[in-house]
GROMACS .gro file of C-alpha atoms in nm:
model
  272
    1MET     CA    1   2.428  -1.378   8.091
    2PRO     CA    2   2.412  -1.737   7.966
    3LEU     CA    3   2.157  -1.837   7.708
    4ALA     CA    4   2.173  -2.214   7.696
    5THR     CA    5   2.340  -2.518   7.847
    6SER     CA    6   2.393  -2.862   7.704
    7SER     CA    7   2.259  -3.189   7.832
    8SER     CA    8   2.368  -3.550   7.837
    9THR     CA    9   2.035  -3.711   7.923
   10THR     CA   10   1.674  -3.700   7.821
   11ASP     CA   11   1.576  -3.636   8.185
   12PRO     CA   12   1.511  -3.261   8.201
   13SER     CA   13   1.590  -3.251   8.571
   14SER     CA   14   1.948  -3.380   8.543
   15ARG     CA   15   2.164  -3.190   8.295
   16ALA     CA   16   2.525  -3.082   8.316
   17ASP     CA   17   2.587  -2.709   8.349
   18ARG     CA   18   2.764  -2.573   8.041
   19SER     CA   19   2.662  -2.211   7.997
   20VAL     CA   20   2.726  -2.052   7.661
   21GLY     CA   21   2.598  -1.769   7.446
   22THR     CA   22   2.481  -1.413   7.501
   23VAL     CA   23   2.154  -1.234   7.560
   24ASN     CA   24   2.122  -0.865   7.469
   25GLY     CA   25   2.496  -0.805   7.485
   26HIS     CA   26   2.587  -0.987   7.806
   27ASP     CA   27   2.881  -1.223   7.757
   28ALA     CA   28   2.913  -1.578   7.884
   29ARG     CA   29   3.191  -1.835   7.876
   30PRO     CA   30   3.306  -2.058   7.719
   31PRO     CA   31   3.246  -1.933   7.362
   32ALA     CA   32   3.049  -2.159   7.131
   33ALA     CA   33   2.958  -2.171   6.766
   34ILE     CA   34   2.633  -1.986   6.697
   35ALA     CA   35   2.358  -2.158   6.503
   36ALA     CA   36   2.122  -1.858   6.482
   37ARG     CA   37   2.117  -1.502   6.609
   38THR     CA   38   1.950  -1.165   6.587
   39VAL     CA   39   2.115  -0.826   6.624
   40ASP     CA   40   1.897  -0.530   6.730
   41ALA     CA   41   1.593  -0.702   6.580
   42VAL     CA   42   1.289  -0.476   6.533
   43LYS     CA   43   0.963  -0.593   6.381
   44VAL     CA   44   0.675  -0.346   6.337
   45TYR     CA   45   0.329  -0.435   6.207
   46GLY     CA   46   0.094  -0.162   6.088
   47THR     CA   47   0.141   0.214   6.087
   48GLY     CA   48   0.024   0.515   6.281
   49GLY     CA   49  -0.241   0.437   6.539
   50THR     CA   50  -0.246   0.068   6.445
   51GLU     CA   51   0.132   0.021   6.477
   52VAL     CA   52   0.241  -0.279   6.683
   53ARG     CA   53   0.606  -0.321   6.777
   54ALA     CA   54   0.630  -0.701   6.796
   55LEU     CA   55   1.009  -0.700   6.846
   56ASP     CA   56   1.184  -0.406   7.005
   57GLY     CA   57   1.561  -0.428   6.967
   58VAL     CA   58   1.619  -0.795   7.044
   59SER     CA   59   1.976  -0.928   7.026
   60VAL     CA   60   2.017  -1.296   7.102
   61ASP     CA   61   2.258  -1.580   7.018
   62VAL     CA   62   2.152  -1.943   6.993
   63PRO     CA   63   2.458  -2.168   7.040
   64THR     CA   64   2.489  -2.491   6.846
   65ALA     CA   65   2.390  -2.821   7.007
   66THR     CA   66   2.156  -2.658   7.258
   67PHE     CA   67   1.782  -2.664   7.325
   68THR     CA   68   1.631  -2.318   7.382
   69ALA     CA   69   1.270  -2.254   7.483
   70VAL     CA   70   1.104  -1.918   7.420
   71MET     CA   71   0.814  -1.818   7.645
   72GLY     CA   72   0.597  -1.517   7.712
   73PRO     CA   73   0.235  -1.403   7.728
   74SER     CA   74   0.021  -1.374   7.416
   75GLY     CA   75   0.148  -1.086   7.207
   76SER     CA   76   0.492  -1.086   7.370
   77GLY     CA   77   0.672  -1.143   7.039
   78LYS     CA   78   0.787  -1.501   7.095
   79SER     CA   79   0.643  -1.642   6.772
   80THR     CA   80   0.758  -1.335   6.578
   81LEU     CA   81   1.112  -1.385   6.708
   82MET     CA   82   1.113  -1.749   6.599
   83HIS     CA   83   0.963  -1.670   6.258
   84CYS     CA   84   1.225  -1.402   6.194
   85LEU     CA   85   1.508  -1.627   6.313
   86ALA     CA   86   1.382  -1.899   6.081
   87GLY     CA   87   1.351  -1.671   5.778
   88LEU     CA   88   0.972  -1.708   5.766
   89ASP     CA   89   0.928  -1.334   5.828
   90THR     CA   90   1.147  -1.030   5.768
   91LEU     CA   91   1.263  -0.770   6.016
   92THR     CA   92   1.174  -0.402   5.995
   93SER     CA   93   1.533  -0.330   6.102
   94GLY     CA   94   1.825  -0.523   6.248
   95GLU     CA   95   1.986  -0.844   6.131
   96THR     CA   96   1.914  -1.216   6.147
   97PHE     CA   97   2.174  -1.486   6.089
   98ILE     CA   98   2.172  -1.859   6.032
   99GLY     CA   99   2.531  -1.949   6.105
  100ASP     CA  100   2.729  -1.672   5.936
  101GLN     CA  101   2.464  -1.607   5.668
  102GLU     CA  102   2.270  -1.282   5.711
  103LEU     CA  103   1.918  -1.345   5.582
  104SER     CA  104   1.804  -0.999   5.470
  105SER     CA  105   2.072  -0.993   5.200
  106LEU     CA  106   1.928  -1.301   5.029
  107SER     CA  107   1.693  -1.315   4.733
  108ASP     CA  108   1.366  -1.505   4.768
  109ARG     CA  109   1.519  -1.803   4.590
  110GLU     CA  110   1.828  -1.799   4.812
  111LEU     CA  111   1.616  -1.768   5.125
  112THR     CA  112   1.404  -2.064   5.015
  113ARG     CA  113   1.721  -2.268   4.971
  114VAL     CA  114   1.842  -2.174   5.322
  115ARG     CA  115   1.509  -2.275   5.476
  116ARG     CA  116   1.506  -2.601   5.282
  117GLU     CA  117   1.868  -2.703   5.335
  118ARG     CA  118   1.976  -2.547   5.666
  119ILE     CA  119   1.658  -2.524   5.876
  120GLY     CA  120   1.406  -2.776   6.004
  121PHE     CA  121   1.052  -2.692   6.113
  122VAL     CA  122   0.807  -2.858   6.351
  123PHE     CA  123   0.463  -2.696   6.382
  124GLN     CA  124   0.169  -2.746   6.613
  125ALA     CA  125  -0.053  -2.859   6.325
  126PHE     CA  126   0.191  -3.130   6.199
  127ASN     CA  127   0.164  -3.002   5.835
  128LEU     CA  128   0.180  -3.349   5.680
  129LEU     CA  129   0.049  -3.421   5.331
  130PRO     CA  130  -0.244  -3.663   5.371
  131THR     CA  131  -0.184  -3.848   5.044
  132LEU     CA  132   0.177  -3.937   5.130
  133SER     CA  133   0.302  -4.213   5.356
  134ALA     CA  134   0.501  -4.135   5.670
  135ALA     CA  135   0.824  -4.218   5.485
  136GLU     CA  136   0.731  -3.991   5.192
  137ASN     CA  137   0.642  -3.706   5.427
  138ILE     CA  138   0.976  -3.743   5.603
  139THR     CA  139   1.181  -3.718   5.283
  140LEU     CA  140   0.955  -3.464   5.108
  141PRO     CA  141   1.179  -3.155   5.163
  142MET     CA  142   1.480  -3.342   5.025
  143ASP     CA  143   1.274  -3.477   4.735
  144LEU     CA  144   1.167  -3.122   4.647
  145ALA     CA  145   1.530  -3.014   4.660
  146ARG     CA  146   1.629  -3.318   4.452
  147ARG     CA  147   1.870  -3.430   4.720
  148LYS     CA  148   1.928  -3.793   4.810
  149PRO     CA  149   1.897  -3.858   5.184
  150ASP     CA  150   2.186  -3.995   5.384
  151ARG     CA  151   2.034  -4.341   5.432
  152ALA     CA  152   2.230  -4.427   5.747
  153TRP     CA  153   2.134  -4.096   5.907
  154LEU     CA  154   1.771  -4.127   5.799
  155ASP     CA  155   1.747  -4.478   5.942
  156GLN     CA  156   1.896  -4.357   6.268
  157VAL     CA  157   1.646  -4.071   6.293
  158ILE     CA  158   1.353  -4.303   6.217
  159ARG     CA  159   1.468  -4.549   6.483
  160THR     CA  160   1.513  -4.270   6.736
  161VAL     CA  161   1.157  -4.143   6.691
  162GLY     CA  162   1.018  -4.498   6.689
  163LEU     CA  163   0.859  -4.500   6.343
  164THR     CA  164   1.023  -4.804   6.186
  165ASP     CA  165   0.699  -5.003   6.174
  166ARG     CA  166   0.477  -4.709   6.067
  167LEU     CA  167   0.659  -4.582   5.759
  168HIS     CA  168   0.399  -4.702   5.508
  169HIS     CA  169   0.103  -4.555   5.697
  170ARG     CA  170  -0.061  -4.231   5.586
  171PRO     CA  171  -0.128  -3.953   5.840
  172SER     CA  172  -0.493  -4.054   5.880
  173GLU     CA  173  -0.374  -4.395   5.997
  174LEU     CA  174  -0.149  -4.248   6.267
  175SER     CA  175  -0.224  -4.105   6.609
  176GLY     CA  176  -0.154  -3.739   6.678
  177GLY     CA  177   0.164  -3.828   6.862
  178GLN     CA  178   0.282  -4.046   6.574
  179GLN     CA  179   0.207  -3.770   6.323
  180GLN     CA  180   0.415  -3.525   6.524
  181ARG     CA  181   0.696  -3.781   6.538
  182VAL     CA  182   0.682  -3.790   6.158
  183ALA     CA  183   0.712  -3.410   6.160
  184VAL     CA  184   1.011  -3.427   6.396
  185ALA     CA  185   1.178  -3.688   6.176
  186ARG     CA  186   1.113  -3.472   5.869
  187ALA     CA  187   1.275  -3.175   6.042
  188LEU     CA  188   1.585  -3.379   6.133
  189ALA     CA  189   1.619  -3.584   5.814
  190SER     CA  190   1.820  -3.326   5.617
  191LYS     CA  191   2.069  -3.263   5.904
  192PRO     CA  192   1.964  -2.897   5.945
  193GLU     CA  193   2.177  -2.651   6.136
  194VAL     CA  194   1.881  -2.557   6.354
  195VAL     CA  195   1.528  -2.689   6.413
  196PHE     CA  196   1.250  -2.442   6.499
  197ALA     CA  197   0.949  -2.587   6.681
  198ASP     CA  198   0.635  -2.376   6.727
  199GLU     CA  199   0.418  -2.517   7.009
  200PRO     CA  200   0.501  -2.873   6.892
  201THR     CA  201   0.299  -3.035   7.174
  202GLY     CA  202   0.003  -2.798   7.159
  203ASN     CA  203  -0.229  -3.049   6.990
  204LEU     CA  204  -0.109  -3.356   7.180
  205ASP     CA  205  -0.211  -3.530   7.498
  206ARG     CA  206   0.041  -3.535   7.782
  207ARG     CA  207   0.186  -3.877   7.697
  208SER     CA  208   0.233  -3.799   7.328
  209GLY     CA  209   0.373  -3.456   7.413
  210THR     CA  210   0.627  -3.613   7.647
  211GLU     CA  211   0.738  -3.848   7.369
  212VAL     CA  212   0.789  -3.563   7.123
  213LEU     CA  213   0.980  -3.353   7.377
  214SER     CA  214   1.200  -3.651   7.460
  215PHE     CA  215   1.279  -3.694   7.089
  216LEU     CA  216   1.376  -3.327   7.059
  217ARG     CA  217   1.591  -3.360   7.371
  218SER     CA  218   1.757  -3.670   7.225
  219ALA     CA  219   1.824  -3.486   6.900
  220VAL     CA  220   2.033  -3.235   7.095
  221ASP     CA  221   2.207  -3.487   7.318
  222GLN     CA  222   2.269  -3.766   7.066
  223PHE     CA  223   2.291  -3.581   6.733
  224GLY     CA  224   2.428  -3.241   6.840
  225GLN     CA  225   2.116  -3.077   6.695
  226THR     CA  226   2.018  -2.717   6.777
  227VAL     CA  227   1.653  -2.669   6.873
  228VAL     CA  228   1.455  -2.350   6.934
  229MET     CA  229   1.104  -2.408   7.066
  230VAL     CA  230   0.821  -2.164   7.134
  231THR     CA  231   0.595  -2.293   7.410
  232HIS     CA  232   0.352  -2.178   7.679
  233ASP     CA  233   0.394  -2.498   7.883
  234PRO     CA  234   0.639  -2.496   8.180
  235VAL     CA  235   0.673  -2.874   8.157
  236ALA     CA  236   0.772  -2.852   7.791
  237ALA     CA  237   1.018  -2.574   7.870
  238SER     CA  238   1.180  -2.791   8.135
  239TYR     CA  239   1.322  -3.012   7.859
  240ALA     CA  240   1.530  -2.720   7.731
  241ASP     CA  241   1.874  -2.607   7.840
  242SER     CA  242   1.769  -2.245   7.861
  243VAL     CA  243   1.445  -2.046   7.858
  244LEU     CA  244   1.407  -1.695   7.719
  245PHE     CA  245   1.116  -1.487   7.850
  246LEU     CA  246   0.972  -1.215   7.628
  247ALA     CA  247   0.731  -0.935   7.712
  248ASP     CA  248   0.630  -0.643   7.490
  249GLY     CA  249   0.879  -0.743   7.224
  250ARG     CA  250   1.182  -0.753   7.453
  251ILE     CA  251   1.378  -1.025   7.633
  252VAL     CA  252   1.302  -0.952   7.998
  253ASP     CA  253   1.451  -1.256   8.167
  254HIS     CA  254   1.616  -1.592   8.107
  255LEU     CA  255   1.663  -1.914   8.298
  256THR     CA  256   1.921  -2.191   8.264
  257ASP     CA  257   1.875  -2.555   8.369
  258PRO     CA  258   1.500  -2.504   8.400
  259THR     CA  259   1.251  -2.721   8.583
  260ALA     CA  260   0.875  -2.697   8.546
  261THR     CA  261   0.859  -2.538   8.891
  262THR     CA  262   1.127  -2.275   8.829
  263VAL     CA  263   0.975  -2.185   8.492
  264LEU     CA  264   0.629  -2.149   8.644
  265ASP     CA  265   0.766  -1.938   8.929
  266ARG     CA  266   0.946  -1.711   8.682
  267MET     CA  267   0.632  -1.675   8.471
  268LYS     CA  268   0.432  -1.582   8.780
  269ALA     CA  269   0.696  -1.326   8.882
  270LEU     CA  270   0.692  -1.169   8.537
  271GLY     CA  271   0.315  -1.159   8.544
  272ASP     CA  272   0.324  -0.974   8.875
   0.00000   0.00000   0.00000
Protein backbone atom coordinates (compact mmCIF):
# COMPACT_ATOMS: atom_id res chain seq x y z
CA MET A 1 0.00 0.00 0.00
CA PRO A 2 1.68 3.25 -1.05
CA LEU A 3 2.29 5.97 1.47
CA ALA A 4 3.36 8.96 -0.57
CA THR A 5 3.94 10.22 -4.08
CA SER A 6 6.15 13.00 -5.33
CA SER A 7 5.12 16.14 -7.12
CA SER A 8 6.59 18.46 -9.71
CA THR A 9 4.27 21.42 -9.22
CA THR A 10 2.80 23.53 -6.48
CA ASP A 11 -0.69 22.83 -7.85
CA PRO A 12 -2.08 20.11 -5.56
CA SER A 13 -4.43 18.86 -8.27
CA SER A 14 -1.71 18.00 -10.83
CA ARG A 15 1.04 15.76 -9.48
CA ALA A 16 2.84 12.86 -11.09
CA ASP A 17 2.11 9.42 -9.64
CA ARG A 18 5.20 7.96 -8.00
CA SER A 19 4.07 5.66 -5.20
CA VAL A 20 6.63 4.68 -2.62
CA GLY A 21 6.82 3.50 0.97
CA THR A 22 4.87 1.15 3.20
CA VAL A 23 2.00 1.39 5.65
CA ASN A 24 1.64 -1.25 8.37
CA GLY A 25 3.66 -3.84 6.48
CA HIS A 26 2.21 -3.49 2.97
CA ASP A 27 4.93 -3.08 0.35
CA ALA A 28 4.99 -0.63 -2.53
CA ARG A 29 7.36 -0.06 -5.43
CA PRO A 30 9.77 1.42 -6.30
CA PRO A 31 11.80 1.44 -3.06
CA ALA A 32 12.87 4.81 -1.72
CA ALA A 33 15.09 6.13 1.02
CA ILE A 34 13.19 6.54 4.28
CA ALA A 35 13.38 9.84 6.15
CA ALA A 36 11.39 8.74 9.22
CA ARG A 37 9.58 5.63 10.36
CA THR A 38 7.94 3.86 13.26
CA VAL A 39 7.88 0.12 13.91
CA ASP A 40 5.06 -1.29 16.07
CA ALA A 41 4.73 2.08 17.81
CA VAL A 42 2.70 2.01 21.03
CA LYS A 43 2.12 5.05 23.21
CA VAL A 44 0.11 4.72 26.44
CA TYR A 45 -0.81 7.59 28.74
CA GLY A 46 -1.98 6.91 32.29
CA THR A 47 -2.56 3.59 34.04
CA GLY A 48 -5.45 1.42 35.10
CA GLY A 49 -8.84 2.99 34.58
CA THR A 50 -7.30 6.20 33.21
CA GLU A 51 -5.12 4.45 30.62
CA VAL A 52 -5.31 5.88 27.11
CA ARG A 53 -3.69 4.02 24.22
CA ALA A 54 -2.80 6.94 21.93
CA LEU A 55 -0.86 4.76 19.48
CA ASP A 56 -1.68 1.09 19.06
CA GLY A 57 0.98 -0.74 17.04
CA VAL A 58 1.60 1.78 14.26
CA SER A 59 4.23 0.94 11.64
CA VAL A 60 4.76 3.54 8.95
CA ASP A 61 7.53 4.68 6.59
CA VAL A 62 7.91 8.26 5.40
CA PRO A 63 9.95 8.31 2.17
CA THR A 64 12.36 11.14 1.47
CA ALA A 65 11.30 14.05 -0.75
CA THR A 66 7.59 13.53 -0.11
CA PHE A 67 4.80 15.49 1.57
CA THR A 68 2.65 13.41 3.92
CA ALA A 69 -0.47 14.68 5.68
CA VAL A 70 -1.79 12.99 8.82
CA MET A 71 -5.50 13.33 9.60
CA GLY A 72 -8.04 11.94 12.02
CA PRO A 73 -10.63 12.98 14.58
CA SER A 74 -9.65 14.53 17.90
CA GLY A 75 -7.97 11.90 20.04
CA SER A 76 -7.10 9.69 17.06
CA GLY A 77 -3.36 9.82 17.80
CA LYS A 78 -2.24 11.98 14.88
CA SER A 79 -0.35 14.55 16.96
CA THR A 80 1.10 11.82 19.17
CA LEU A 81 2.40 10.02 16.07
CA MET A 82 4.07 13.18 14.81
CA HIS A 83 5.55 14.03 18.21
CA CYS A 84 7.01 10.54 18.56
CA LEU A 85 8.37 10.58 15.00
CA ALA A 86 9.99 13.93 15.71
CA GLY A 87 11.56 12.85 19.00
CA LEU A 88 9.41 15.25 21.03
CA ASP A 89 7.81 12.34 22.89
CA THR A 90 8.90 8.79 23.66
CA LEU A 91 7.13 5.55 22.84
CA THR A 92 5.89 3.09 25.44
CA SER A 93 7.11 0.33 23.12
CA GLY A 94 8.24 0.00 19.53
CA GLU A 95 10.86 1.95 17.61
CA THR A 96 11.16 5.34 15.93
CA PHE A 97 13.82 6.21 13.37
CA ILE A 98 15.10 9.37 11.74
CA GLY A 99 16.96 7.97 8.76
CA ASP A 100 18.80 4.97 10.18
CA GLN A 101 19.06 6.42 13.71
CA GLU A 102 16.78 4.77 16.29
CA LEU A 103 15.75 7.47 18.75
CA SER A 104 15.10 5.51 21.95
CA SER A 105 18.76 4.52 22.15
CA LEU A 106 19.89 8.14 22.39
CA SER A 107 20.72 10.14 25.49
CA ASP A 108 18.89 13.40 26.11
CA ARG A 109 21.87 15.34 24.76
CA GLU A 110 22.08 13.17 21.64
CA LEU A 111 18.34 13.46 21.06
CA THR A 112 18.55 17.24 21.37
CA ARG A 113 21.30 17.24 18.74
CA VAL A 114 19.17 15.13 16.36
CA ARG A 115 16.21 17.47 16.75
CA ARG A 116 18.41 20.51 16.24
CA GLU A 117 20.46 19.25 13.30
CA ARG A 118 18.26 16.74 11.45
CA ILE A 119 14.68 17.89 12.07
CA GLY A 120 12.76 21.07 11.35
CA PHE A 121 9.56 22.12 13.13
CA VAL A 122 6.65 24.35 12.15
CA PHE A 123 3.93 24.86 14.77
CA GLN A 124 0.50 26.43 14.72
CA ALA A 125 1.58 29.13 17.18
CA PHE A 126 4.66 30.23 15.13
CA ASN A 127 6.94 30.07 18.24
CA LEU A 128 9.02 33.10 17.26
CA LEU A 129 11.02 35.09 19.80
CA PRO A 130 9.49 38.59 19.92
CA THR A 131 12.76 40.41 20.63
CA LEU A 132 14.53 38.98 17.57
CA SER A 133 14.22 40.08 13.96
CA ALA A 134 12.88 37.73 11.29
CA ALA A 135 16.45 36.99 10.17
CA GLU A 136 17.57 36.25 13.74
CA ASN A 137 14.59 33.96 14.30
CA ILE A 138 15.39 32.07 11.11
CA THR A 139 19.00 31.38 12.08
CA LEU A 140 18.36 30.89 15.82
CA PRO A 141 18.59 27.05 15.86
CA MET A 142 21.92 27.19 14.01
CA ASP A 143 23.16 29.99 16.27
CA LEU A 144 22.34 27.87 19.33
CA ALA A 145 24.22 24.96 17.77
CA ARG A 146 27.11 27.30 16.87
CA ARG A 147 26.81 26.35 13.23
CA LYS A 148 27.33 28.80 10.40
CA PRO A 149 24.47 28.76 7.89
CA ASP A 150 25.04 27.89 4.26
CA ARG A 151 24.55 31.44 2.97
CA ALA A 152 23.58 30.45 -0.57
CA TRP A 153 21.00 27.97 0.75
CA LEU A 154 19.67 30.43 3.32
CA ASP A 155 19.26 33.14 0.68
CA GLN A 156 17.42 30.69 -1.56
CA VAL A 157 15.03 29.69 1.24
CA ILE A 158 14.36 33.33 2.14
CA ARG A 159 13.63 34.18 -1.50
CA THR A 160 11.34 31.18 -1.83
CA VAL A 161 9.20 32.19 1.14
CA GLY A 162 9.19 35.84 0.04
CA LEU A 163 10.84 37.41 3.09
CA THR A 164 13.73 39.28 1.52
CA ASP A 165 12.30 42.71 2.36
CA ARG A 166 11.08 41.74 5.87
CA LEU A 167 14.22 40.32 7.45
CA HIS A 168 14.80 43.22 9.84
CA HIS A 169 11.22 43.29 11.13
CA ARG A 170 10.30 41.78 14.49
CA PRO A 171 7.32 39.38 14.77
CA SER A 172 5.01 42.13 16.06
CA GLU A 173 5.65 44.02 12.82
CA LEU A 174 4.66 41.06 10.65
CA SER A 175 1.28 39.63 9.71
CA GLY A 176 0.33 36.15 10.83
CA GLY A 177 1.11 34.76 7.40
CA GLN A 178 4.51 36.44 7.37
CA GLN A 179 5.30 35.10 10.84
CA GLN A 180 4.49 31.58 9.71
CA ARG A 181 6.70 32.09 6.66
CA VAL A 182 9.51 32.98 9.06
CA ALA A 183 8.79 29.73 10.92
CA VAL A 184 8.88 27.75 7.66
CA ALA A 185 12.17 29.39 6.67
CA ARG A 186 13.59 28.60 10.12
CA ALA A 187 12.58 24.96 9.71
CA LEU A 188 14.27 24.73 6.30
CA ALA A 189 17.36 26.83 7.00
CA SER A 190 19.48 24.02 8.47
CA LYS A 191 18.70 21.58 5.61
CA PRO A 192 16.89 19.10 7.90
CA GLU A 193 16.19 15.55 6.81
CA VAL A 194 12.51 16.00 7.64
CA VAL A 195 10.20 18.89 8.57
CA PHE A 196 7.28 18.24 10.93
CA ALA A 197 4.40 20.72 10.73
CA ASP A 198 1.64 20.64 13.36
CA GLU A 199 -1.49 22.43 12.07
CA PRO A 200 0.72 25.09 10.42
CA THR A 201 -2.26 26.96 8.94
CA GLY A 202 -4.52 26.70 11.99
CA ASN A 203 -4.08 30.35 13.01
CA LEU A 204 -4.07 31.80 9.50
CA ASP A 205 -6.70 33.15 7.15
CA ARG A 206 -7.29 31.25 3.92
CA ARG A 207 -4.96 33.39 1.80
CA SER A 208 -2.07 33.23 4.26
CA GLY A 209 -2.65 29.50 4.77
CA THR A 210 -2.49 28.92 1.03
CA GLU A 211 0.83 30.76 0.87
CA VAL A 212 2.34 28.65 3.65
CA LEU A 213 1.11 25.40 2.09
CA SER A 214 2.52 26.44 -1.27
CA PHE A 215 5.90 27.09 0.38
CA LEU A 216 5.87 23.63 1.98
CA ARG A 217 4.90 22.10 -1.37
CA SER A 218 7.74 24.00 -3.06
CA ALA A 219 10.19 22.77 -0.42
CA VAL A 220 9.41 19.21 -1.48
CA ASP A 221 9.38 19.86 -5.23
CA GLN A 222 12.31 22.27 -5.49
CA PHE A 223 14.53 21.31 -2.54
CA GLY A 224 13.77 17.58 -2.16
CA GLN A 225 12.57 18.24 1.39
CA THR A 226 10.52 15.70 3.36
CA VAL A 227 7.45 17.14 5.09
CA VAL A 228 5.03 15.51 7.54
CA MET A 229 2.01 17.66 8.40
CA VAL A 230 -0.80 17.11 10.89
CA THR A 231 -3.97 18.85 9.76
CA HIS A 232 -7.75 18.72 10.07
CA ASP A 233 -8.29 20.69 6.84
CA PRO A 234 -9.04 18.73 3.62
CA VAL A 235 -7.78 21.67 1.53
CA ALA A 236 -4.46 21.67 3.38
CA ALA A 237 -4.20 17.90 2.98
CA SER A 238 -4.70 18.25 -0.76
CA TYR A 239 -1.23 19.80 -1.03
CA ALA A 240 0.33 16.54 0.16
CA ASP A 241 1.36 13.52 -1.88
CA SER A 242 -0.30 11.12 0.53
CA VAL A 243 -2.72 11.29 3.46
CA LEU A 244 -2.72 8.92 6.43
CA PHE A 245 -5.97 8.57 8.37
CA LEU A 246 -5.80 7.59 12.04
CA ALA A 247 -8.56 6.49 14.38
CA ASP A 248 -8.18 5.11 17.90
CA GLY A 249 -4.42 5.07 17.61
CA ARG A 250 -4.27 3.04 14.41
CA ILE A 251 -3.80 3.81 10.72
CA VAL A 252 -7.19 2.92 9.27
CA ASP A 253 -6.84 4.24 5.72
CA HIS A 254 -4.61 6.18 3.36
CA LEU A 255 -5.01 8.16 0.18
CA THR A 256 -2.53 9.05 -2.56
CA ASP A 257 -2.76 12.05 -4.90
CA PRO A 258 -5.42 13.64 -2.69
CA THR A 259 -7.81 16.41 -3.59
CA ALA A 260 -9.89 18.36 -1.09
CA THR A 261 -12.97 16.47 -2.31
CA THR A 262 -11.47 12.99 -2.03
CA VAL A 263 -10.06 13.76 1.43
CA LEU A 264 -13.41 15.07 2.63
CA ASP A 265 -15.22 12.04 1.19
CA ARG A 266 -12.77 9.70 2.94
CA MET A 267 -13.18 11.54 6.24
CA LYS A 268 -16.97 11.28 5.94
CA ALA A 269 -16.71 7.55 5.17
CA LEU A 270 -14.49 6.98 8.19
CA GLY A 271 -16.88 8.96 10.34
CA ASP A 272 -19.75 6.76 9.22
